[in-house]
Amino acid sequence: MFHTNSFSDVASVEQYISTNAAANALYRSFKPDWKELVQDFFLSKRTLPLTYDPFFKRIFNTDIHPKRLSDLLSSIMGQRVTVTATLSNEDTLLKGNALMIMDIVVQLEDGSIATVEIQKLSAAFPAERMSCYSADLLLRQYEQVKNKLKKNFNYAALNKVYTIVIFENTDDASITSPVYKAFHTSDTGDKYLHHGRITFDTGLELNFLQEFYLISLDVFREFGYSKDDNELTAWLSLLSANTYEEAEALCQKYPWMEEIFSEISEYVYNPEEVLGMFSEALKVMDDNMYQYMCDQHNALVKQQQETIKENEAEIQRDKDEIQKNREELQKNKEELQKNQIEIQKNQVEIKKGKTEIQNLYKFSIHLIKNNSGSKENAINELVTNCGCSEDYAKELVQKYW
């Protein structure tokens, strides 16, 4: 078989590594979990993790094995792909540290180009970031074609650009992350390959240059093995394999993979190189994690700032409502005071009116008395002409006679 158990235990592995000063120095600098990865590889428990940039580039080296990467990408895109170059992040128009594990440009049969990325921090790679990378690739092609054609440049000379992102995990960070929500819905839950392009809801057909292929390896591991059996299944199985037991099973099903796993197992005899690849992968992970944590921190700060703004707006609305209520209360208070003054004024008028009526009754009674009239005459006068009741008339006569 393509690997041998050259070491019996961890002590024998560490003894072997210690014979190479450079490899030993790297090994001693690793954290326990990374030391365990190294130990498992030398003990033939694990194969090399191909979803890490250094290992992927060694196994899919376009100078040594150009057909491997071509076959992988052809299986993803459903058409023949020929690898032409590896693109450095330093050549991109997007400056700064990127969270990409690899950046490879491939030439398609029709002259189009594509970039392929293996992404380990899925939560940090939403649609906005993919849009930027696709735009960067398109602008890079634009600069190249424009410089080549100069005055003869025409936009028709631009070819399609394909952004291919392979997510190692889409559910390991948080169910609130954009990637998780995208890959784990009722419609997409069992699908691991997604192809997208710009379309219009009216059916308008225009040939835009940007297309996307997104692959979720964790969804593939859950559904793809049993659902599909094609060339893409084989390549994604290779990228998903962790143990030599899985490697042996794959080689039985796909004999052409034995060459790849044999190449991987040969690194046991070159500890400095394999420890160097582990060290490079660890550095990339640390850099990526640092950038990811910065992005998460900035996102949290932005979210908190938005929450503060929302709270401040809510507080201001409450203040405005309170002020409005105060003004309404003051208005009601003033209206009440105005009504009370009016009531008092009416009460004075009523009292004045009652006094005038009493004086009128008194005058009428005295007039009858002075004209030699009787009390009976006065009572009848008050009842008949003043509308008083008989009892009230008697009371008035008794009072003013």
mmCIF file of C-alpha atoms in Angstrom:
data_model
loop_
_atom_site.group_PDB
_atom_site.id
_atom_site.type_symbol
_atom_site.label_atom_id
_atom_site.label_comp_id
_atom_site.label_asym_id
_atom_site.label_seq_id
_atom_site.Cartn_x
_atom_site.Cartn_y
_atom_site.Cartn_z
ATOM 1 C CA MET A 1 0.000 0.000 0.000
ATOM 2 C CA PHE A 2 1.035 3.621 -0.364
ATOM 3 C CA HIS A 3 1.988 4.157 3.283
ATOM 4 C CA THR A 4 3.850 2.219 5.946
ATOM 5 C CA ASN A 5 3.743 2.363 9.722
ATOM 6 C CA SER A 6 7.331 3.477 10.184
ATOM 7 C CA PHE A 7 6.743 4.687 13.740
ATOM 8 C CA SER A 8 5.253 2.866 16.689
ATOM 9 C CA ASP A 9 4.355 5.763 18.982
ATOM 10 C CA VAL A 10 4.655 9.516 19.566
ATOM 11 C CA ALA A 11 8.058 9.139 21.190
ATOM 12 C CA SER A 12 9.508 7.494 18.089
ATOM 13 C CA VAL A 13 8.011 10.257 15.913
ATOM 14 C CA GLU A 14 9.522 12.997 18.071
ATOM 15 C CA GLN A 15 12.860 11.160 18.138
ATOM 16 C CA TYR A 16 12.824 11.041 14.323
ATOM 17 C CA ILE A 17 11.911 14.737 14.002
ATOM 18 C CA SER A 18 14.637 15.705 16.488
ATOM 19 C CA THR A 19 17.295 14.382 14.077
ATOM 20 C CA ASN A 20 16.517 17.337 11.809
ATOM 21 C CA ALA A 21 17.267 20.617 13.577
ATOM 22 C CA ALA A 22 15.075 22.799 11.347
ATOM 23 C CA ALA A 23 12.126 20.413 11.512
ATOM 24 C CA ASN A 24 12.524 20.000 15.268
ATOM 25 C CA ALA A 25 12.561 23.767 15.838
ATOM 26 C CA LEU A 26 9.312 24.124 13.910
ATOM 27 C CA TYR A 27 7.734 21.183 15.725
ATOM 28 C CA ARG A 28 8.638 22.585 19.155
ATOM 29 C CA SER A 29 6.996 25.895 18.241
ATOM 30 C CA PHE A 30 3.635 24.250 17.508
ATOM 31 C CA LYS A 31 0.719 24.231 19.888
ATOM 32 C CA PRO A 32 -0.463 20.819 21.178
ATOM 33 C CA ASP A 33 -3.284 20.437 18.649
ATOM 34 C CA TRP A 34 -0.922 21.061 15.723
ATOM 35 C CA LYS A 35 1.689 18.725 17.201
ATOM 36 C CA GLU A 36 -1.019 16.079 17.269
ATOM 37 C CA LEU A 37 -1.727 16.623 13.553
ATOM 38 C CA VAL A 38 1.962 16.123 12.798
ATOM 39 C CA GLN A 39 2.157 13.033 15.016
ATOM 40 C CA ASP A 40 -0.929 11.485 13.406
ATOM 41 C CA PHE A 41 0.543 12.003 9.944
ATOM 42 C CA PHE A 42 3.829 10.267 10.829
ATOM 43 C CA LEU A 43 1.908 7.490 12.623
ATOM 44 C CA SER A 44 -0.217 6.977 9.465
ATOM 45 C CA LYS A 45 -3.407 7.915 11.294
ATOM 46 C CA ARG A 46 -4.095 10.972 9.167
ATOM 47 C CA THR A 47 -3.261 12.043 5.661
ATOM 48 C CA LEU A 48 -2.156 15.600 4.901
ATOM 49 C CA PRO A 49 -4.988 18.161 5.187
ATOM 50 C CA LEU A 50 -5.403 19.169 1.547
ATOM 51 C CA THR A 51 -7.719 22.059 2.375
ATOM 52 C CA TYR A 52 -4.705 23.927 3.732
ATOM 53 C CA ASP A 53 -2.951 26.114 1.201
ATOM 54 C CA PRO A 54 0.607 24.647 1.344
ATOM 55 C CA PHE A 55 -0.545 21.029 1.048
ATOM 56 C CA PHE A 56 -3.013 21.785 -1.724
ATOM 57 C CA LYS A 57 -0.413 23.621 -3.760
ATOM 58 C CA ARG A 58 2.096 20.768 -3.403
ATOM 59 C CA ILE A 59 -0.337 18.061 -4.459
ATOM 60 C CA PHE A 60 -1.942 20.193 -7.193
ATOM 61 C CA ASN A 61 1.297 21.829 -8.313
ATOM 62 C CA THR A 62 0.534 23.082 -11.812
ATOM 63 C CA ASP A 63 4.148 22.701 -12.952
ATOM 64 C CA ILE A 64 4.382 19.036 -11.920
ATOM 65 C CA HIS A 65 0.762 17.884 -12.154
ATOM 66 C CA PRO A 66 -1.177 20.368 -14.357
ATOM 67 C CA LYS A 67 -3.841 17.806 -15.179
ATOM 68 C CA ARG A 68 -4.899 17.322 -11.543
ATOM 69 C CA LEU A 69 -6.129 20.859 -11.045
ATOM 70 C CA SER A 70 -7.588 20.903 -14.544
ATOM 71 C CA ASP A 71 -9.610 17.769 -13.803
ATOM 72 C CA LEU A 72 -10.809 19.111 -10.432
ATOM 73 C CA LEU A 73 -11.998 22.389 -11.890
ATOM 74 C CA SER A 74 -13.474 20.706 -14.965
ATOM 75 C CA SER A 75 -15.607 18.522 -12.712
ATOM 76 C CA ILE A 76 -16.847 21.622 -10.864
ATOM 77 C CA MET A 77 -17.609 23.717 -13.923
ATOM 78 C CA GLY A 78 -18.885 20.979 -16.225
ATOM 79 C CA GLN A 79 -16.459 21.879 -19.019
ATOM 80 C CA ARG A 80 -12.829 21.288 -19.821
ATOM 81 C CA VAL A 81 -10.450 23.633 -18.010
ATOM 82 C CA THR A 82 -6.752 24.152 -18.644
ATOM 83 C CA VAL A 83 -4.591 25.639 -15.881
ATOM 84 C CA THR A 84 -2.381 28.466 -17.087
ATOM 85 C CA ALA A 85 -1.087 30.341 -14.045
ATOM 86 C CA THR A 86 -1.150 30.735 -10.293
ATOM 87 C CA LEU A 87 -2.211 34.213 -9.220
ATOM 88 C CA SER A 88 -0.507 35.882 -6.262
ATOM 89 C CA ASN A 89 -2.627 37.924 -3.864
ATOM 90 C CA GLU A 90 -0.021 40.677 -4.194
ATOM 91 C CA ASP A 91 -1.036 41.161 -7.830
ATOM 92 C CA THR A 92 -4.654 41.871 -6.997
ATOM 93 C CA LEU A 93 -6.234 45.298 -7.050
ATOM 94 C CA LEU A 94 -7.588 44.639 -3.561
ATOM 95 C CA LYS A 95 -4.900 45.645 -1.093
ATOM 96 C CA GLY A 96 -4.374 44.227 2.373
ATOM 97 C CA ASN A 97 -4.538 40.797 3.957
ATOM 98 C CA ALA A 98 -7.132 38.488 2.469
ATOM 99 C CA LEU A 99 -8.820 35.545 4.100
ATOM 100 C CA MET A 100 -8.235 33.375 1.025
ATOM 101 C CA ILE A 101 -6.376 30.093 1.383
ATOM 102 C CA MET A 102 -5.379 29.939 -2.284
ATOM 103 C CA ASP A 103 -5.832 32.052 -5.365
ATOM 104 C CA ILE A 104 -5.429 30.242 -8.683
ATOM 105 C CA VAL A 105 -6.252 31.422 -12.178
ATOM 106 C CA VAL A 106 -7.257 28.890 -14.823
ATOM 107 C CA GLN A 107 -7.737 29.145 -18.569
ATOM 108 C CA LEU A 108 -10.950 27.726 -20.025
ATOM 109 C CA GLU A 109 -11.419 26.343 -23.514
ATOM 110 C CA ASP A 110 -13.188 29.501 -24.705
ATOM 111 C CA GLY A 111 -10.478 31.789 -23.331
ATOM 112 C CA SER A 112 -12.317 32.706 -20.115
ATOM 113 C CA ILE A 113 -10.432 32.794 -16.821
ATOM 114 C CA ALA A 114 -11.403 31.735 -13.326
ATOM 115 C CA THR A 115 -10.193 32.098 -9.770
ATOM 116 C CA VAL A 116 -10.615 29.290 -7.267
ATOM 117 C CA GLU A 117 -10.397 29.631 -3.498
ATOM 118 C CA ILE A 118 -10.541 27.154 -0.641
ATOM 119 C CA GLN A 119 -12.084 28.961 2.311
ATOM 120 C CA LYS A 120 -11.669 27.690 5.857
ATOM 121 C CA LEU A 121 -13.312 30.620 7.687
ATOM 122 C CA SER A 122 -16.699 30.487 6.017
ATOM 123 C CA ALA A 123 -18.331 32.997 8.337
ATOM 124 C CA ALA A 124 -15.867 35.639 7.143
ATOM 125 C CA PHE A 125 -16.605 35.105 3.451
ATOM 126 C CA PRO A 126 -20.138 36.293 2.640
ATOM 127 C CA ALA A 127 -21.487 37.425 -0.715
ATOM 128 C CA GLU A 128 -20.033 40.917 -0.358
ATOM 129 C CA ARG A 129 -16.506 39.560 -0.192
ATOM 130 C CA MET A 130 -17.071 37.213 -3.145
ATOM 131 C CA SER A 131 -18.376 40.155 -5.148
ATOM 132 C CA CYS A 132 -15.194 42.083 -4.420
ATOM 133 C CA TYR A 133 -12.947 39.183 -5.454
ATOM 134 C CA SER A 134 -14.907 38.683 -8.663
ATOM 135 C CA ALA A 135 -14.713 42.405 -9.421
ATOM 136 C CA ASP A 136 -10.980 42.327 -8.674
ATOM 137 C CA LEU A 137 -10.459 39.471 -11.134
ATOM 138 C CA LEU A 138 -12.492 41.231 -13.814
ATOM 139 C CA LEU A 139 -10.569 44.485 -13.344
ATOM 140 C CA ARG A 140 -7.285 42.577 -13.431
ATOM 141 C CA GLN A 141 -8.271 41.011 -16.760
ATOM 142 C CA TYR A 142 -9.377 44.441 -18.006
ATOM 143 C CA GLU A 143 -5.947 45.923 -17.209
ATOM 144 C CA GLN A 144 -4.171 43.023 -18.906
ATOM 145 C CA VAL A 145 -6.281 43.146 -22.064
ATOM 146 C CA LYS A 146 -6.168 46.932 -22.231
ATOM 147 C CA ASN A 147 -2.379 46.972 -21.916
ATOM 148 C CA LYS A 148 -2.097 44.298 -24.561
ATOM 149 C CA LEU A 149 -4.475 45.809 -27.132
ATOM 150 C CA LYS A 150 -3.814 49.469 -26.261
ATOM 151 C CA LYS A 151 -5.696 51.637 -28.795
ATOM 152 C CA ASN A 152 -7.397 48.582 -30.260
ATOM 153 C CA PHE A 153 -8.995 47.738 -26.918
ATOM 154 C CA ASN A 154 -12.637 46.720 -27.072
ATOM 155 C CA TYR A 155 -14.822 45.468 -24.212
ATOM 156 C CA ALA A 156 -15.816 42.544 -26.417
ATOM 157 C CA ALA A 157 -12.261 41.259 -25.917
ATOM 158 C CA LEU A 158 -12.979 40.566 -22.258
ATOM 159 C CA ASN A 159 -13.852 36.983 -21.335
ATOM 160 C CA LYS A 160 -15.928 35.583 -18.522
ATOM 161 C CA VAL A 161 -14.493 35.405 -15.012
ATOM 162 C CA TYR A 162 -15.527 32.619 -12.665
ATOM 163 C CA THR A 163 -15.205 32.810 -8.887
ATOM 164 C CA ILE A 164 -15.047 29.315 -7.378
ATOM 165 C CA VAL A 165 -15.157 29.107 -3.590
ATOM 166 C CA ILE A 166 -14.864 25.775 -1.778
ATOM 167 C CA PHE A 167 -16.015 26.096 1.840
ATOM 168 C CA GLU A 168 -14.534 23.479 4.134
ATOM 169 C CA ASN A 169 -17.283 24.125 6.696
ATOM 170 C CA THR A 170 -20.412 26.217 6.485
ATOM 171 C CA ASP A 171 -21.851 25.505 9.946
ATOM 172 C CA ASP A 172 -18.938 25.635 12.385
ATOM 173 C CA ALA A 173 -19.071 29.308 13.363
ATOM 174 C CA SER A 174 -22.603 30.397 14.061
ATOM 175 C CA ILE A 175 -26.087 29.726 12.769
ATOM 176 C CA THR A 176 -26.438 33.511 12.451
ATOM 177 C CA SER A 177 -23.603 33.818 9.912
ATOM 178 C CA PRO A 178 -24.575 34.719 6.315
ATOM 179 C CA VAL A 179 -22.901 31.585 4.917
ATOM 180 C CA TYR A 180 -24.786 29.266 7.287
ATOM 181 C CA LYS A 181 -28.108 30.894 6.428
ATOM 182 C CA ALA A 182 -27.353 30.572 2.704
ATOM 183 C CA PHE A 183 -26.237 26.914 2.702
ATOM 184 C CA HIS A 184 -28.713 25.567 5.253
ATOM 185 C CA THR A 185 -32.239 26.330 4.090
ATOM 186 C CA SER A 186 -35.099 24.040 3.144
ATOM 187 C CA ASP A 187 -34.267 24.595 -0.535
ATOM 188 C CA THR A 188 -30.458 24.299 -0.355
ATOM 189 C CA GLY A 189 -29.919 22.007 2.639
ATOM 190 C CA ASP A 190 -28.847 18.892 0.656
ATOM 191 C CA LYS A 191 -27.126 20.736 -2.229
ATOM 192 C CA TYR A 192 -23.364 21.202 -2.074
ATOM 193 C CA LEU A 193 -22.652 22.731 -5.519
ATOM 194 C CA HIS A 194 -24.238 26.065 -6.389
ATOM 195 C CA HIS A 195 -23.791 27.892 -9.705
ATOM 196 C CA GLY A 196 -24.862 31.531 -9.951
ATOM 197 C CA ARG A 197 -24.890 34.300 -12.533
ATOM 198 C CA ILE A 198 -26.528 37.706 -12.945
ATOM 199 C CA THR A 199 -30.142 37.383 -14.112
ATOM 200 C CA PHE A 200 -33.203 39.638 -14.430
ATOM 201 C CA ASP A 201 -36.669 38.873 -13.076
ATOM 202 C CA THR A 202 -38.204 39.980 -16.405
ATOM 203 C CA GLY A 203 -36.387 37.344 -18.420
ATOM 204 C CA LEU A 204 -34.092 39.907 -20.025
ATOM 205 C CA GLU A 205 -31.026 38.060 -21.324
ATOM 206 C CA LEU A 206 -27.652 39.794 -21.211
ATOM 207 C CA ASN A 207 -24.323 37.990 -21.169
ATOM 208 C CA PHE A 208 -22.626 39.353 -18.050
ATOM 209 C CA LEU A 209 -19.019 38.357 -17.434
ATOM 210 C CA GLN A 210 -19.184 37.269 -13.772
ATOM 211 C CA GLU A 211 -20.288 33.824 -12.607
ATOM 212 C CA PHE A 212 -19.883 31.945 -9.316
ATOM 213 C CA TYR A 213 -19.478 28.338 -8.191
ATOM 214 C CA LEU A 214 -19.851 27.674 -4.458
ATOM 215 C CA ILE A 215 -19.148 24.302 -2.857
ATOM 216 C CA SER A 216 -19.824 23.244 0.731
ATOM 217 C CA LEU A 217 -17.636 20.276 1.682
ATOM 218 C CA ASP A 218 -19.512 19.625 4.930
ATOM 219 C CA VAL A 219 -22.812 19.390 3.040
ATOM 220 C CA PHE A 220 -21.096 17.141 0.484
ATOM 221 C CA ARG A 221 -19.828 14.847 3.264
ATOM 222 C CA GLU A 222 -23.365 14.565 4.612
ATOM 223 C CA PHE A 223 -25.276 14.106 1.345
ATOM 224 C CA GLY A 224 -22.934 13.869 -1.628
ATOM 225 C CA TYR A 225 -21.376 10.477 -0.993
ATOM 226 C CA SER A 226 -24.649 8.622 -1.232
ATOM 227 C CA LYS A 227 -26.469 10.912 -3.670
ATOM 228 C CA ASP A 228 -23.922 11.277 -6.469
ATOM 229 C CA ASP A 229 -21.144 9.197 -8.023
ATOM 230 C CA ASN A 230 -19.232 11.146 -10.631
ATOM 231 C CA GLU A 231 -15.864 12.818 -11.167
ATOM 232 C CA LEU A 232 -16.795 15.719 -8.882
ATOM 233 C CA THR A 233 -17.676 13.232 -6.140
ATOM 234 C CA ALA A 234 -14.200 11.732 -6.461
ATOM 235 C CA TRP A 235 -12.341 15.045 -6.218
ATOM 236 C CA LEU A 236 -14.426 16.367 -3.334
ATOM 237 C CA SER A 237 -13.950 13.048 -1.555
ATOM 238 C CA LEU A 238 -10.207 13.521 -1.950
ATOM 239 C CA LEU A 239 -10.380 16.995 -0.400
ATOM 240 C CA SER A 240 -12.585 15.680 2.420
ATOM 241 C CA ALA A 241 -10.431 12.639 3.308
ATOM 242 C CA ASN A 242 -8.664 12.873 6.670
ATOM 243 C CA THR A 243 -7.528 9.350 7.536
ATOM 244 C CA TYR A 244 -5.575 6.703 5.668
ATOM 245 C CA GLU A 245 -8.534 4.366 6.103
ATOM 246 C CA GLU A 246 -10.598 6.827 4.064
ATOM 247 C CA ALA A 247 -7.724 7.113 1.587
ATOM 248 C CA GLU A 248 -7.565 3.320 1.117
ATOM 249 C CA ALA A 249 -11.314 3.176 0.486
ATOM 250 C CA LEU A 250 -11.036 5.956 -2.088
ATOM 251 C CA CYS A 251 -8.152 4.249 -3.863
ATOM 252 C CA GLN A 252 -10.177 1.065 -4.153
ATOM 253 C CA LYS A 253 -12.999 3.019 -5.782
ATOM 254 C CA TYR A 254 -10.786 5.420 -7.752
ATOM 255 C CA PRO A 255 -7.439 3.703 -8.475
ATOM 256 C CA TRP A 256 -5.954 6.868 -9.989
ATOM 257 C CA MET A 257 -5.907 8.402 -6.489
ATOM 258 C CA GLU A 258 -3.204 5.976 -5.321
ATOM 259 C CA GLU A 259 -0.576 8.107 -7.034
ATOM 260 C CA ILE A 260 -1.723 11.145 -5.025
ATOM 261 C CA PHE A 261 -1.785 9.378 -1.661
ATOM 262 C CA SER A 262 1.556 7.727 -2.397
ATOM 263 C CA GLU A 263 3.012 11.169 -2.996
ATOM 264 C CA ILE A 264 1.505 12.338 0.300
ATOM 265 C CA SER A 265 2.944 9.387 2.241
ATOM 266 C CA GLU A 266 6.422 10.042 0.814
ATOM 267 C CA TYR A 267 6.597 13.285 2.806
ATOM 268 C CA VAL A 268 7.211 11.143 5.895
ATOM 269 C CA TYR A 269 10.798 10.849 4.669
ATOM 270 C CA ASN A 270 11.208 14.608 4.384
ATOM 271 C CA PRO A 271 10.378 15.951 7.862
ATOM 272 C CA GLU A 272 11.791 19.426 7.214
ATOM 273 C CA GLU A 273 9.574 19.970 4.188
ATOM 274 C CA VAL A 274 6.400 18.585 5.753
ATOM 275 C CA LEU A 275 6.976 20.520 9.005
ATOM 276 C CA GLY A 276 7.570 23.600 6.873
ATOM 277 C CA MET A 277 4.206 23.095 5.196
ATOM 278 C CA PHE A 278 2.513 22.647 8.576
ATOM 279 C CA SER A 279 4.226 25.812 9.797
ATOM 280 C CA GLU A 280 3.122 27.762 6.741
ATOM 281 C CA ALA A 281 -0.442 26.488 7.131
ATOM 282 C CA LEU A 282 -0.425 27.478 10.798
ATOM 283 C CA LYS A 283 0.796 30.971 9.926
ATOM 284 C CA VAL A 284 -1.932 31.361 7.341
ATOM 285 C CA MET A 285 -4.506 30.163 9.870
ATOM 286 C CA ASP A 286 -3.195 32.562 12.515
ATOM 287 C CA ASP A 287 -3.208 35.467 10.062
ATOM 288 C CA ASN A 288 -6.654 34.519 8.847
ATOM 289 C CA MET A 289 -7.978 34.099 12.365
ATOM 290 C CA TYR A 290 -6.515 37.456 13.385
ATOM 291 C CA GLN A 291 -8.119 39.136 10.377
ATOM 292 C CA TYR A 292 -11.342 37.253 11.016
ATOM 293 C CA MET A 293 -11.394 38.339 14.645
ATOM 294 C CA CYS A 294 -10.732 41.924 13.543
ATOM 295 C CA ASP A 295 -13.610 41.681 11.081
ATOM 296 C CA GLN A 296 -15.840 40.189 13.767
ATOM 297 C CA HIS A 297 -14.801 42.894 16.227
ATOM 298 C CA ASN A 298 -15.462 45.634 13.681
ATOM 299 C CA ALA A 299 -18.800 44.066 12.821
ATOM 300 C CA LEU A 300 -19.668 43.900 16.530
ATOM 301 C CA VAL A 301 -18.634 47.524 17.031
ATOM 302 C CA LYS A 302 -20.719 48.538 14.019
ATOM 303 C CA GLN A 303 -23.674 46.573 15.338
ATOM 304 C CA GLN A 304 -23.298 48.137 18.778
ATOM 305 C CA GLN A 305 -23.053 51.597 17.228
ATOM 306 C CA GLU A 306 -26.206 50.938 15.257
ATOM 307 C CA THR A 307 -27.906 49.685 18.418
ATOM 308 C CA ILE A 308 -26.771 52.805 20.274
ATOM 309 C CA LYS A 309 -28.125 54.971 17.469
ATOM 310 C CA GLU A 310 -31.417 53.087 17.549
ATOM 311 C CA ASN A 311 -31.589 53.454 21.333
ATOM 312 C CA GLU A 312 -30.740 57.151 21.104
ATOM 313 C CA ALA A 313 -33.412 57.598 18.461
ATOM 314 C CA GLU A 314 -35.893 55.736 20.667
ATOM 315 C CA ILE A 315 -34.925 57.895 23.652
ATOM 316 C CA GLN A 316 -35.333 61.026 21.549
ATOM 317 C CA ARG A 317 -38.749 59.823 20.384
ATOM 318 C CA ASP A 318 -39.700 59.235 24.022
ATOM 319 C CA LYS A 319 -38.423 62.705 24.937
ATOM 320 C CA ASP A 320 -40.397 64.227 22.088
ATOM 321 C CA GLU A 321 -43.486 62.325 23.195
ATOM 322 C CA ILE A 322 -42.981 63.453 26.783
ATOM 323 C CA GLN A 323 -42.526 67.058 25.645
ATOM 324 C CA LYS A 324 -45.630 66.757 23.502
ATOM 325 C CA ASN A 325 -47.573 65.382 26.473
ATOM 326 C CA ARG A 326 -46.255 68.173 28.657
ATOM 327 C CA GLU A 327 -47.345 70.772 26.130
ATOM 328 C CA GLU A 328 -50.740 69.093 25.855
ATOM 329 C CA LEU A 329 -51.017 68.985 29.634
ATOM 330 C CA GLN A 330 -50.081 72.662 29.866
ATOM 331 C CA LYS A 331 -52.641 73.471 27.212
ATOM 332 C CA ASN A 332 -55.304 71.527 29.102
ATOM 333 C CA LYS A 333 -54.296 73.250 32.320
ATOM 334 C CA GLU A 334 -54.620 76.668 30.718
ATOM 335 C CA GLU A 335 -57.978 75.661 29.228
ATOM 336 C CA LEU A 336 -59.125 74.483 32.653
ATOM 337 C CA GLN A 337 -58.050 77.748 34.248
ATOM 338 C CA LYS A 338 -59.887 79.649 31.516
ATOM 339 C CA ASN A 339 -63.018 77.579 32.155
ATOM 340 C CA GLN A 340 -62.755 78.155 35.907
ATOM 341 C CA ILE A 341 -62.528 81.918 35.343
ATOM 342 C CA GLU A 342 -65.550 81.740 33.043
ATOM 343 C CA ILE A 343 -67.458 79.739 35.655
ATOM 344 C CA GLN A 344 -66.585 82.273 38.332
ATOM 345 C CA LYS A 345 -67.680 85.067 36.024
ATOM 346 C CA ASN A 346 -70.967 83.277 35.330
ATOM 347 C CA GLN A 347 -71.483 82.702 39.030
ATOM 348 C CA VAL A 348 -71.066 86.430 39.658
ATOM 349 C CA GLU A 349 -73.548 87.196 36.883
ATOM 350 C CA ILE A 350 -75.978 84.662 38.286
ATOM 351 C CA LYS A 351 -75.619 86.126 41.766
ATOM 352 C CA LYS A 352 -76.113 89.600 40.343
ATOM 353 C CA GLY A 353 -79.181 88.431 38.455
ATOM 354 C CA LYS A 354 -80.648 86.853 41.568
ATOM 355 C CA THR A 355 -80.096 90.098 43.476
ATOM 356 C CA GLU A 356 -81.830 92.099 40.756
ATOM 357 C CA ILE A 357 -84.800 89.695 40.786
ATOM 358 C CA GLN A 358 -85.059 89.938 44.548
ATOM 359 C CA ASN A 359 -85.048 93.729 44.306
ATOM 360 C CA LEU A 360 -87.764 93.522 41.642
ATOM 361 C CA TYR A 361 -89.898 91.316 43.910
ATOM 362 C CA LYS A 362 -89.279 93.701 46.801
ATOM 363 C CA PHE A 363 -90.185 96.725 44.677
ATOM 364 C CA SER A 364 -93.405 95.096 43.473
ATOM 365 C CA ILE A 365 -94.474 94.203 47.017
ATOM 366 C CA HIS A 366 -93.739 97.722 48.345
ATOM 367 C CA LEU A 367 -95.588 99.267 45.421
ATOM 368 C CA ILE A 368 -98.762 97.259 46.191
ATOM 369 C CA LYS A 369 -98.436 98.029 49.884
ATOM 370 C CA ASN A 370 -98.015 101.752 49.256
ATOM 371 C CA ASN A 371 -101.105 101.694 46.998
ATOM 372 C CA SER A 372 -103.156 100.261 49.902
ATOM 373 C CA GLY A 373 -103.120 96.818 48.518
ATOM 374 C CA SER A 374 -103.349 93.728 50.667
ATOM 375 C CA LYS A 375 -100.901 90.868 51.111
ATOM 376 C CA GLU A 376 -103.285 88.741 49.085
ATOM 377 C CA ASN A 377 -103.031 91.235 46.258
ATOM 378 C CA ALA A 378 -99.218 91.054 46.428
ATOM 379 C CA ILE A 379 -99.198 87.256 46.436
ATOM 380 C CA ASN A 380 -101.555 87.118 43.444
ATOM 381 C CA GLU A 381 -99.386 89.670 41.607
ATOM 382 C CA LEU A 382 -96.209 87.611 42.161
ATOM 383 C CA VAL A 383 -97.918 84.384 41.072
ATOM 384 C CA THR A 384 -99.677 85.859 38.090
ATOM 385 C CA ASN A 385 -97.140 88.311 36.642
ATOM 386 C CA CYS A 386 -93.789 87.100 38.035
ATOM 387 C CA GLY A 387 -94.267 83.352 37.669
ATOM 388 C CA CYS A 388 -93.619 82.565 41.306
ATOM 389 C CA SER A 389 -95.187 79.617 42.984
ATOM 390 C CA GLU A 390 -97.803 80.429 45.561
ATOM 391 C CA ASP A 391 -95.644 79.225 48.445
ATOM 392 C CA TYR A 392 -92.620 81.217 47.220
ATOM 393 C CA ALA A 393 -94.856 84.273 46.701
ATOM 394 C CA LYS A 394 -96.113 83.998 50.287
ATOM 395 C CA GLU A 395 -92.492 83.675 51.501
ATOM 396 C CA LEU A 396 -91.494 86.853 49.579
ATOM 397 C CA VAL A 397 -94.457 88.860 50.866
ATOM 398 C CA GLN A 398 -93.735 87.723 54.380
ATOM 399 C CA LYS A 399 -90.068 88.772 53.913
ATOM 400 C CA TYR A 400 -90.563 92.186 52.236
ATOM 401 C CA TRP A 401 -94.039 93.401 53.457
#
